[in-house]
Tab-separated table of C-alpha atoms in Angstrom:
chain	number	residue	atom	x	y	z
Y	326	MET	CA	-7.148	-6.811	-17.898
Y	327	THR	CA	-4.929	-6.546	-14.847
Y	328	SER	CA	-3.253	-9.774	-13.744
Y	329	ALA	CA	-5.269	-11.781	-11.235
Y	330	ARG	CA	-3.985	-11.201	-7.717
Y	331	PRO	CA	-5.731	-10.742	-4.388
Y	332	TYR	CA	-6.418	-7.099	-3.644
Y	333	PRO	CA	-6.778	-6.027	-0.010
Y	334	PRO	CA	-9.563	-3.828	1.327
Y	335	LYS	CA	-8.898	-0.118	1.483
Y	336	PRO	CA	-6.105	0.420	4.035
Y	337	ALA	CA	-5.800	3.213	6.562
Y	338	GLU	CA	-2.188	3.833	5.588
Y	339	VAL	CA	0.356	2.851	2.938
Y	340	TYR	CA	4.047	3.139	2.274
Y	341	PHE	CA	5.187	5.095	-0.784
Y	342	PHE	CA	8.344	4.037	-2.608
Y	343	GLY	CA	9.333	7.123	-4.558
Y	344	THR	CA	11.838	5.711	-7.128
Y	345	CYS	CA	15.004	7.462	-8.269
Y	346	LEU	CA	13.645	9.012	-11.461
Y	347	VAL	CA	10.491	10.343	-9.835
Y	348	ASP	CA	12.595	11.829	-7.054
Y	349	LEU	CA	15.158	13.428	-9.361
Y	350	ILE	CA	13.376	14.043	-12.682
Y	351	TYR	CA	9.615	14.054	-12.039
Y	352	PRO	CA	9.105	15.128	-8.405
Y	353	GLU	CA	5.742	16.702	-9.304
Y	354	ALA	CA	4.509	13.270	-10.348
Y	355	GLY	CA	5.485	11.801	-6.991
Y	356	LEU	CA	3.726	14.579	-5.121
Y	357	ALA	CA	0.642	14.149	-7.307
Y	358	ALA	CA	0.599	10.392	-6.694
Y	359	VAL	CA	0.807	10.919	-2.938
Y	360	GLU	CA	-1.846	13.649	-2.901
Y	361	LEU	CA	-4.344	11.593	-4.901
Y	362	ILE	CA	-3.921	8.723	-2.444
Y	363	GLU	CA	-4.357	11.064	0.530
Y	364	ARG	CA	-7.544	12.506	-0.970
Y	365	GLU	CA	-9.063	9.053	-0.543
Y	366	GLY	CA	-8.486	9.287	3.217
Y	367	VAL	CA	-5.364	7.119	3.264
Y	368	ARG	CA	-2.266	8.167	5.207
Y	369	VAL	CA	0.936	7.961	3.160
Y	370	ILE	CA	4.221	7.047	4.860
Y	371	TYR	CA	7.425	7.941	3.034
Y	372	PRO	CA	10.455	6.276	4.671
Y	373	GLN	CA	13.244	8.826	4.401
Y	374	GLY	CA	15.988	6.214	4.191
Y	375	GLN	CA	14.742	4.659	0.946
Y	376	THR	CA	17.106	4.623	-2.007
Y	377	CYS	CA	17.300	2.749	-5.311
Y	378	CYS	CA	15.413	-0.523	-5.783
Y	379	GLY	CA	18.600	-2.140	-7.124
Y	380	GLN	CA	17.427	-2.674	-10.676
Y	381	PRO	CA	20.376	-1.006	-12.496
Y	382	ALA	CA	22.853	-3.307	-10.760
Y	383	PHE	CA	20.582	-6.332	-11.185
Y	384	ASN	CA	20.059	-5.760	-14.913
Y	385	SER	CA	23.802	-5.336	-15.392
Y	386	GLY	CA	24.552	-8.684	-13.788
Y	387	TYR	CA	25.839	-7.338	-10.466
Y	388	VAL	CA	23.680	-9.606	-8.341
Y	389	ARG	CA	25.653	-9.220	-5.117
Y	390	GLU	CA	25.556	-5.427	-5.371
Y	391	ALA	CA	21.844	-5.509	-6.218
Y	392	ARG	CA	21.241	-7.660	-3.152
Y	393	GLU	CA	23.067	-5.167	-0.934
Y	394	VAL	CA	20.946	-2.314	-2.273
Y	395	ALA	CA	17.770	-4.347	-1.813
Y	396	ARG	CA	18.817	-5.423	1.685
Y	397	ALA	CA	18.958	-1.777	2.720
Y	398	GLN	CA	15.291	-1.418	1.744
Y	399	LEU	CA	13.940	-4.486	3.554
Y	400	ALA	CA	14.004	-2.925	7.009
Y	401	LEU	CA	12.377	0.336	5.872
Y	402	PHE	CA	8.893	-1.090	5.279
Y	403	PRO	CA	8.166	-3.164	8.420
Y	404	LYS	CA	4.415	-2.628	8.758
Y	405	PRO	CA	2.167	-5.177	6.984
Y	406	ILE	CA	0.611	-2.516	4.768
Y	407	PRO	CA	0.720	-1.925	0.996
Y	408	ILE	CA	3.808	-0.443	-0.632
Y	409	VAL	CA	2.735	1.762	-3.540
Y	410	VAL	CA	5.224	2.367	-6.350
Y	411	PRO	CA	4.637	4.914	-9.156
Y	412	SER	CA	6.571	2.791	-11.655
Y	413	GLY	CA	6.073	-0.560	-13.325
Y	414	SER	CA	9.832	-0.926	-13.649
Y	415	CYS	CA	10.729	-0.420	-10.000
Y	416	GLY	CA	7.538	-2.166	-8.956
Y	417	ALA	CA	8.590	-5.249	-10.913
Y	418	MET	CA	12.010	-5.180	-9.290
Y	419	LEU	CA	10.534	-5.068	-5.809
Y	420	ARG	CA	7.675	-7.506	-6.373
Y	421	VAL	CA	9.234	-10.031	-8.778
Y	422	HIS	CA	13.019	-9.885	-8.570
Y	423	THR	CA	13.848	-8.846	-5.011
Y	424	PRO	CA	12.424	-12.103	-3.574
Y	425	LYS	CA	14.598	-14.019	-6.058
Y	426	LEU	CA	17.700	-12.161	-4.894
Y	427	PHE	CA	17.213	-13.654	-1.436
Y	428	ASP	CA	16.089	-17.121	-2.524
Y	429	PRO	CA	17.892	-19.637	-0.241
Y	430	GLU	CA	18.181	-22.057	-3.161
Y	431	GLY	CA	20.773	-19.760	-4.618
Y	432	PHE	CA	22.537	-19.118	-1.328
Y	433	GLU	CA	25.909	-20.831	-0.848
Y	434	PRO	CA	27.187	-20.424	2.716
Y	435	GLY	CA	30.293	-22.527	2.160
Y	436	GLY	CA	31.385	-26.171	2.240
Y	437	GLU	CA	29.453	-28.915	3.979
Y	438	PRO	CA	31.201	-29.669	7.274
Y	439	ASP	CA	30.010	-33.242	7.326
Y	440	SER	CA	31.677	-34.025	4.029
Y	441	GLU	CA	35.126	-32.798	5.003
Y	442	PRO	CA	37.879	-35.463	5.271
Y	443	GLY	CA	39.154	-36.433	8.706
Y	444	GLY	CA	36.396	-38.693	10.002
Y	445	GLU	CA	33.119	-40.406	9.302
Y	446	PRO	CA	29.925	-38.378	9.354
Y	447	GLY	CA	28.660	-38.336	12.907
Y	448	SER	CA	32.065	-38.948	14.528
Y	449	GLU	CA	33.519	-36.218	16.717
Y	450	SER	CA	36.366	-35.435	14.310
Y	451	GLY	CA	34.130	-35.277	11.236
Y	452	SER	CA	30.846	-34.033	12.692
Y	453	ALA	CA	29.367	-30.601	12.153
Y	454	ALA	CA	29.680	-29.897	15.876
Y	455	ALA	CA	33.445	-30.350	15.675
Y	456	ASP	CA	33.853	-28.046	12.702
Y	457	PRO	CA	34.520	-24.435	13.758
Y	458	SER	CA	32.920	-23.115	10.560
Y	459	PHE	CA	29.587	-24.790	11.287
Y	460	GLY	CA	28.321	-22.105	13.638
Y	461	ALA	CA	29.049	-19.321	11.162
Y	462	ALA	CA	27.555	-21.285	8.269
Y	463	ALA	CA	24.427	-22.109	10.254
Y	464	ALA	CA	24.026	-18.472	11.236
Y	465	GLU	CA	24.399	-17.440	7.620
Y	466	ARG	CA	21.764	-19.947	6.553
Y	467	ALA	CA	19.384	-18.701	9.247
Y	468	GLN	CA	19.927	-15.107	8.163
Y	469	ALA	CA	19.361	-16.083	4.528
Y	470	ARG	CA	16.075	-17.769	5.373
Y	471	ALA	CA	14.930	-14.762	7.407
Y	472	GLU	CA	15.817	-12.326	4.619
Y	473	ALA	CA	14.121	-14.541	2.022
Y	474	SER	CA	10.932	-14.532	4.069
Y	475	GLN	CA	11.160	-10.780	4.520
Y	476	ALA	CA	11.738	-10.232	0.781
Y	477	ARG	CA	8.775	-12.431	-0.177
Y	478	ALA	CA	6.522	-10.604	2.273
Y	479	LEU	CA	7.681	-7.245	0.918
Y	480	GLY	CA	7.119	-8.317	-2.691
Y	481	ALA	CA	3.586	-9.461	-1.947
Y	482	ARG	CA	2.728	-6.005	-0.573
Y	483	VAL	CA	3.975	-4.069	-3.622
Y	484	PHE	CA	1.361	-2.403	-5.824
Y	485	GLU	CA	1.982	-0.260	-8.850
Y	486	TRP	CA	0.242	3.096	-8.382
Y	487	SER	CA	-2.435	2.797	-11.073
Y	488	GLU	CA	-3.518	-0.717	-10.052
Y	489	PHE	CA	-3.653	0.416	-6.422
Y	490	MET	CA	-5.812	3.426	-7.259
Y	491	LEU	CA	-8.188	1.381	-9.402
Y	492	HIS	CA	-8.418	-1.969	-7.623
Y	493	VAL	CA	-7.744	-1.121	-3.977
Y	494	LEU	CA	-8.954	2.444	-3.528
Y	495	ARG	CA	-11.532	2.130	-6.327
Y	496	VAL	CA	-11.276	5.832	-7.095
Y	497	SER	CA	-13.833	7.776	-9.065
Y	498	LEU	CA	-12.224	10.736	-10.797
Y	499	SER	CA	-13.932	13.946	-11.851
Y	500	ASP	CA	-12.611	15.897	-14.827
Y	501	ARG	CA	-12.322	19.673	-14.625
Y	502	GLY	CA	-9.931	20.068	-17.551
Y	503	ALA	CA	-10.464	21.292	-21.101
Y	504	PRO	CA	-11.164	18.751	-23.854
Y	505	CYS	CA	-8.028	17.036	-25.130
Y	506	ARG	CA	-6.794	13.932	-26.894
Y	507	VAL	CA	-4.499	11.640	-24.933
Y	508	THR	CA	-2.498	8.574	-25.899
Y	509	TYR	CA	-0.966	6.113	-23.468
Y	510	HIS	CA	2.364	4.270	-23.620
Y	511	PRO	CA	2.421	1.042	-21.568
Y	512	SER	CA	5.844	0.239	-20.165
Y	513	CYS	CA	7.327	-3.205	-20.731
Y	514	HIS	CA	7.741	-3.994	-17.026
Y	515	LEU	CA	4.238	-2.885	-16.110
Y	516	LEU	CA	2.712	-4.855	-18.952
Y	517	ARG	CA	4.825	-8.001	-19.032
Y	518	GLU	CA	6.189	-8.495	-15.529
Y	519	LEU	CA	3.402	-7.067	-13.390
Y	520	GLY	CA	0.600	-7.926	-15.808
Y	521	VAL	CA	-1.070	-4.537	-15.363
Y	522	THR	CA	-2.646	-4.120	-18.774
Y	523	ASP	CA	-5.610	-1.805	-18.369
Y	524	ALA	CA	-5.555	0.043	-15.025
Y	525	PRO	CA	-4.029	3.257	-16.450
Y	526	GLN	CA	-6.458	3.286	-19.385
Y	527	ARG	CA	-9.430	2.714	-17.092
Y	528	LEU	CA	-8.381	5.643	-14.905
Y	529	LEU	CA	-7.996	7.823	-18.002
Y	530	GLY	CA	-11.373	6.571	-19.198
Y	531	GLN	CA	-13.035	8.140	-16.171
Y	532	LEU	CA	-12.153	11.608	-17.472
Y	533	ARG	CA	-15.170	12.763	-19.484
Y	534	GLN	CA	-13.294	15.554	-21.300
Y	535	VAL	CA	-10.455	13.273	-22.382
Y	536	GLU	CA	-10.511	11.326	-25.616
Y	537	LEU	CA	-8.162	8.352	-25.268
Y	538	VAL	CA	-6.731	7.691	-28.726
Y	539	PRO	CA	-4.846	4.502	-29.589
Y	540	LEU	CA	-1.070	4.560	-29.858
Y	541	PRO	CA	0.120	2.594	-32.908
Y	542	ALA	CA	2.252	-0.409	-31.912
Y	543	ALA	CA	1.592	0.583	-28.294
Y	544	GLU	CA	3.212	-2.505	-26.770
Y	545	GLN	CA	6.454	-1.982	-28.664
Y	546	CYS	CA	9.331	-1.007	-26.352
Y	547	CYS	CA	10.393	2.630	-26.395
Y	548	GLY	CA	14.061	1.600	-26.406
Y	549	PHE	CA	15.022	2.891	-22.966
Y	550	GLY	CA	15.519	-0.252	-20.918
Y	551	GLY	CA	17.756	1.531	-18.415
Y	552	THR	CA	21.365	0.658	-19.239
Y	553	PHE	CA	20.241	-0.816	-22.583
Y	554	SER	CA	19.980	2.717	-23.954
Y	555	VAL	CA	23.631	3.285	-23.012
Y	556	LYS	CA	25.062	-0.060	-24.082
Y	557	HIS	CA	23.108	-0.206	-27.339
Y	558	GLY	CA	22.664	3.446	-28.151
Y	559	GLU	CA	22.008	3.124	-31.890
Y	560	ILE	CA	19.364	0.428	-31.449
Y	561	SER	CA	17.755	2.386	-28.627
Y	562	ALA	CA	17.686	5.551	-30.739
Y	563	ALA	CA	15.982	3.733	-33.617
Y	564	MET	CA	13.372	2.260	-31.265
Y	565	VAL	CA	12.503	5.588	-29.664
Y	566	ALA	CA	12.313	7.215	-33.119
Y	567	ASP	CA	9.638	4.683	-34.022
Y	568	LYS	CA	7.826	5.423	-30.774
Y	569	CYS	CA	7.929	9.191	-31.435
Y	570	ALA	CA	6.504	8.621	-34.904
Y	571	ALA	CA	3.697	6.573	-33.390
Y	572	VAL	CA	2.940	9.299	-30.843
Y	573	ARG	CA	2.662	11.923	-33.573
Y	574	GLU	CA	0.630	9.597	-35.746
Y	575	SER	CA	-1.898	9.171	-32.946
Y	576	GLY	CA	-2.830	12.832	-33.196
Y	577	ALA	CA	-2.748	13.154	-29.415
Y	578	ASP	CA	-2.203	16.391	-27.553
Y	579	VAL	CA	-0.716	14.586	-24.550
Y	580	LEU	CA	1.379	11.460	-24.131
Y	581	VAL	CA	0.919	9.745	-20.769
Y	582	SER	CA	2.938	6.918	-19.245
Y	583	GLY	CA	3.250	5.389	-15.803
Y	584	ASP	CA	7.013	4.891	-16.008
Y	585	ALA	CA	9.359	7.831	-15.623
Y	586	GLY	CA	12.150	6.097	-17.556
Y	587	CYS	CA	9.999	5.559	-20.636
Y	588	LEU	CA	8.593	9.056	-20.427
Y	589	MET	CA	12.008	10.665	-20.020
Y	590	ASN	CA	13.255	8.752	-23.059
Y	591	ILE	CA	10.284	9.480	-25.322
Y	592	ALA	CA	9.862	13.101	-24.208
Y	593	GLY	CA	13.554	13.786	-24.753
Y	594	ALA	CA	13.422	12.299	-28.231
Y	595	LEU	CA	10.271	14.238	-29.094
Y	596	ASP	CA	11.928	17.478	-28.008
Y	597	LYS	CA	15.119	16.817	-29.951
Y	598	ALA	CA	13.614	15.304	-33.103
Y	599	PRO	CA	14.533	17.430	-36.142
Y	600	LEU	CA	11.584	19.258	-37.630
Y	601	ARG	CA	13.169	20.456	-40.880
Y	602	SER	CA	10.850	22.533	-43.064
Y	603	GLY	CA	8.070	22.005	-40.558
Y	604	ALA	CA	7.921	18.254	-41.155
Y	605	SER	CA	7.579	15.909	-38.194
Y	606	PRO	CA	9.888	12.845	-38.149
Y	607	LEU	CA	7.298	10.361	-39.381
Y	608	ARG	CA	8.359	6.812	-40.185
Y	609	GLY	CA	6.786	3.674	-41.530
Y	610	ALA	CA	3.113	3.931	-42.510
Y	611	ALA	CA	2.918	7.515	-41.303
Y	612	ALA	CA	5.771	8.498	-43.611
Y	613	LEU	CA	4.036	6.835	-46.554
Y	614	ARG	CA	0.874	8.833	-45.870
Y	615	GLY	CA	2.841	12.021	-45.327
Y	616	ALA	CA	2.408	14.819	-42.808
Y	617	GLY	CA	-1.112	16.162	-42.770
Y	618	ALA	CA	-2.644	12.963	-44.147
Y	619	PRO	CA	-5.219	11.206	-41.973
Y	620	ASN	CA	-4.011	8.600	-39.508
Y	621	ALA	CA	-5.696	5.289	-38.677
Y	622	ALA	CA	-8.356	7.141	-36.692
Y	623	GLY	CA	-9.101	9.474	-39.610
Y	624	ARG	CA	-7.399	12.510	-38.052
Y	625	PRO	CA	-4.656	14.544	-39.739
Y	626	VAL	CA	-1.098	14.128	-38.549
Y	627	HIS	CA	0.027	17.704	-38.023
Y	628	ALA	CA	3.593	18.537	-38.952
Y	629	GLY	CA	5.686	19.561	-35.980
Y	630	LYS	CA	2.751	19.535	-33.582
Y	631	PRO	CA	4.037	19.769	-29.987
Y	632	VAL	CA	3.021	16.927	-27.698
Y	633	ARG	CA	3.033	17.232	-23.917
Y	634	ALA	CA	4.523	14.221	-22.156
Y	635	LEU	CA	3.338	13.718	-18.581
Y	636	PRO	CA	3.484	11.027	-15.908
Y	637	LEU	CA	0.081	9.438	-15.336
Y	638	ALA	CA	-0.382	10.663	-11.758
Y	639	GLN	CA	0.570	14.225	-12.632
Y	640	PHE	CA	-1.817	14.293	-15.589
Y	641	LEU	CA	-4.697	12.888	-13.547
Y	642	LYS	CA	-4.155	15.431	-10.784
Y	643	GLU	CA	-4.131	18.267	-13.324
Y	644	ARG	CA	-7.457	17.060	-14.690
Y	645	VAL	CA	-9.050	16.603	-11.288
Y	646	ASP	CA	-7.865	20.033	-10.164
Y	647	GLY	CA	-8.707	21.726	-13.457
Y	648	THR	CA	-5.219	23.191	-13.806
């Protein structure tokens, strides 16, 4: 089930935070996500000044730089309306971590004027009023409190796309596509940080021509993790190899995920996996059974079978449109 949180009534308009990977790698998915929202009679606002959510810097330990990136976003979403994000990863950054970046408890404006030597607290020589740095420090504290409030308010308005479609818009999807088997990869951030556990599957379940088949070890990370895949390349490669084996073992025609980073990683590995002598790169239990042997669902695992990898919104739009 999706994590318990208050869901607002259907709004007249929403903001759309596009994310870097959707913008640069999967623009069709972003357009599909926007169009499916608009079909429900909701106006979508896309602030042109939006950039990165700050997660790469944050995950690498560059907190100050992450805060500067996040600060640039705070002023772009002023209306008290939902902010829809087609990514559990970026959604988690905006909803969970951005408010922490501006937490006043972690803000250090400088020394305490009253504790400086040169006079007793409250005397003219030692009082805050006599210290020239007090005004600047007080202004910094006020700004920090204002930004913290703004960041908390922004985080509370962030909704991952699938949970917004299911719980806020309460969409009912028609299926005009051909019969197919689909498996779903849940991203770590969507599952663990946002607590969205079933919204994508429930949307897929509305498609009468789609058979949703289980993905073995579905909750196992795909190995991307942003900079993790660069810093720990060998470990990342082994993890995504396991994920590719699971995808092929599922017998699915299509792999769907709500996170562009996961999808880019898995799709790239599926495309580049060696298929020597027509054998798919099966591992673990699938390797023991061998290519062509039935999987856990009783279906054969076809050697070298191509699997389409699509973002959730793009796949749903294709089905609704019958394309």
